Amino acid sequence: MAADARDRLIGAMSAAPVPVPLADAAGTRDTPRPLVSHGCWYPSVDPTGEWVAFICDRTGVPQLWTGAVNGEEIHLLDADPDPVTEVAWSPDGRWIAYTVAPGGGEHTRVLCVRPDGTGRRIVAGADAGSSAYLGCWTRDGSAVAVTVAEPPPPAGRTAQWEQTSPDHETVFADLPAGWAERDGPATLLGGAGRGDVGSDGAGPGHGPGLVGLGPVVPGLGPVVPGLGPVVPGLAPGSGTSGLDGEGPGLDGGAPDRLTAYLVDPSGLASPVLVAAESGAATLRVCDVSQDGRFALVRRGPRGRREAVVVRTADLTTGSVLRVGDGDPWIGRFARDGRTLWLRSDHERRFAALLAASLDEDGGRLGLSVVAEREDSDLELLAFAEDGRTAALAWNVRGASELETLSLSTAARPRRVPLPHEVVTRITRAGPAGMVLAVSGPQRRPGVWWAPPGAGALSARTPWSSRDEDAVPPGRPPVRPVPLRPVARDGLHLGGWYYRAPGRDAGRPAPCVIHLHGGPEEQERPVFDPLYHELLGRGLDVFAPDVRGSSGWGRPFVDADLGTGRFAAIDDVADCAAHVILDGLADPTRLAVMGRSYGGYLTMASLVWHPELFRTGVAVCGMSDLATFFAGTEPWIAESAAHKYGHPVRDRELLRALSPMSRVDELRVPLLAVHGEYDTNVPPGESEQMVRAARERGLPAEMLTLRDEGHEFRRADNRRLFRRTAADWMQRHLGP
């Protein structure tokens, strides 16, 4: 082996995650008495189908639990206060892998624990400044896939971006190669040099890989003498960035890398490199074929996700196919590895179930549609253990419809009735059963079980919250009604309207327009304690889907790109006009509120339509897109550039779209809310908007939530947030 290639492999091993044993979590593993009305979500079932691991916040913070699928026995497996975000039980039943957010922030790590609560250890993300999240397990349960976001070097992009000044006159570095023009002024990552998965960096072709690495270990890849089983991926690549990580980052400085490995939780086998990208936006290993020859990897920026078949023997790319945003678990290989079942919107308006036939090298021979709907996205996809049956959850104007489909016969899909409006996760339970996480506007998230052969979900698991516990006693839960506003340019929008209990149907009400994040998220009829807090104060809530939201087809998602974002801001005003003209909302008592992108849209609406709203509450929102790009995580910046515009080439567009550039138009009181550890949208975005409002003599306050990041996960903080927001709205929308 050439000396430089060996040095690169050694470097990869030094950066690869190494399991770190931890002490058993403090406290008992008996069932604590619930401190709050709780939710249960993100189930993952053991091989027998009798036990399920899940996330539950009954102690006030989302933690890892296990429970009997058809019984009341449950156990707390990790009593640490770090919120849990993902769970995956290994196919052999020996381990439960889960992602946690230390301190509640955005940097996450992956842990594994035995089902009895022993053997707890960090699998990835233990290094300072790094972050990791879960991929799939191998079929035999010997390794779990993890993606690691390496911290940028001190002299990299962060230091350069800190020089960005509020007046936007900074001279930026030259635009790196690999950026492709899009129709309109927006740009996106693309082109032949964009750190493509595959050892030659050349994209969908069959690259030569790295030779001379010794025999292949089934399911793990070639053995490098002296290093153990390691898949090569660090050979110099063509283009601007390859798997060696050489090439410019977003700002032309040092590259940012995402790397995906297969890791043995016991630490007996060396980590196996599966994929890596420089300047990456996302990277997740979604499946590994039964024989270990292929890995299914999802990559790419928001709105331009791709499914990549990677040959694990040499990390070259077999085939590439576009897939939709949303749930990252996009598909699965058939048992023989010659068919790939995929949830994809390739050349389609809505995502469907596709079957890609593969050759011996993972190249695509053909593509067929297995299941589709004319006006609905395939949102969730899961498979029975034998791979012969699929469960399909369709997004029908925000609500879910569930079907099961035989993949080996021509039988029509079978509809499965649902107890509530929205399915958030499907997982197999034993040979042919299913366990689902479901939610609705009148219940907290819960887990339901369907035994093998059942045509419906037979029962709510006994440890899930009861429907009657959804809201405090004496306050009836509210079921929203769908609305379809029309924008000023004729585009049909969507949304859900919540009427405060006891409100006279013919009397216009004070109303809060609440805007979701993303922008690609969608307003769903699920339980939201914030909405019920506002409704309990006598305030109606209208939660619209403006352009850029998912669930309404690919053209609708892309309608806010580039200068289309100005139209998305106008959509907010058009939605307000709709509920006013329908006689639902009082035009003199309107407020706007939102989180993340919805927080940005809140601030933008207040300065673009200053006479429309009496107040606003902006939660974790971007106030200046230049400072946002300067402060966010590198991989988030790579993905966000496609949605908002490139911080170099499109800086004038970003300036025009930034609420701070029009802050002189602000006329009403503003409350900003932010998590102190938010590195997705740093707290400075709220601070500078509040400071600017105060300098102009306007009432403005900021609530900083301790031990929280971009998501608010702790019950006490969530309660403080929604009560503070409701107090603010009640004060400013009063008579």
mmCIF file of C-alpha atoms in Angstrom, residues 182 188-189 281-282 298-306 322-326 345 348 518-520 548 550 554-555 557-558 560-561 638-643:
data_model
loop_
_atom_site.group_PDB
_atom_site.id
_atom_site.type_symbol
_atom_site.label_atom_id
_atom_site.label_comp_id
_atom_site.label_asym_id
_atom_site.label_seq_id
_atom_site.Cartn_x
_atom_site.Cartn_y
_atom_site.Cartn_z
ATOM 1 C CA ARG A 182 -30.590 27.006 -10.204
ATOM 2 C CA LEU A 188 -27.743 24.962 -4.452
ATOM 3 C CA LEU A 189 -24.961 22.529 -3.791
ATOM 4 C CA ALA A 281 -25.502 18.835 4.380
ATOM 5 C CA THR A 282 -26.715 15.456 5.616
ATOM 6 C CA ARG A 298 -29.264 9.308 2.244
ATOM 7 C CA ARG A 299 -27.389 12.528 1.525
ATOM 8 C CA GLY A 300 -27.844 16.039 0.165
ATOM 9 C CA PRO A 301 -29.274 19.412 1.157
ATOM 10 C CA ARG A 302 -32.891 20.029 2.058
ATOM 11 C CA GLY A 303 -35.082 19.842 -0.991
ATOM 12 C CA ARG A 304 -32.453 17.873 -2.926
ATOM 13 C CA ARG A 305 -32.043 14.641 -0.977
ATOM 14 C CA GLU A 306 -30.565 11.635 -2.746
ATOM 15 C CA ARG A 322 -33.687 11.403 -5.775
ATOM 16 C CA VAL A 323 -35.791 11.043 -2.632
ATOM 17 C CA GLY A 324 -38.068 13.383 -0.749
ATOM 18 C CA ASP A 325 -37.525 15.291 2.457
ATOM 19 C CA GLY A 326 -39.117 14.195 5.697
ATOM 20 C CA ASP A 345 -40.348 11.592 -5.443
ATOM 21 C CA ARG A 348 -42.715 12.999 -9.441
ATOM 22 C CA GLY A 518 -38.672 24.046 8.318
ATOM 23 C CA PRO A 519 -39.658 25.685 5.952
ATOM 24 C CA GLU A 520 -40.431 22.127 4.816
ATOM 25 C CA GLY A 548 -42.431 25.948 1.075
ATOM 26 C CA SER A 550 -44.346 19.796 2.660
ATOM 27 C CA ARG A 554 -42.802 19.153 -4.770
ATOM 28 C CA PRO A 555 -43.752 22.342 -6.690
ATOM 29 C CA VAL A 557 -42.156 22.933 -1.479
ATOM 30 C CA ASP A 558 -39.965 24.668 -4.067
ATOM 31 C CA ASP A 560 -40.359 29.724 -1.819
ATOM 32 C CA LEU A 561 -36.858 29.308 -3.247
ATOM 33 C CA GLU A 638 -24.613 23.734 3.649
ATOM 34 C CA SER A 639 -28.203 22.521 3.665
ATOM 35 C CA ALA A 640 -29.791 25.918 4.335
ATOM 36 C CA ALA A 641 -27.972 27.534 1.403
ATOM 37 C CA HIS A 642 -30.222 25.698 -1.026
ATOM 38 C CA LYS A 643 -33.346 27.012 0.657
#
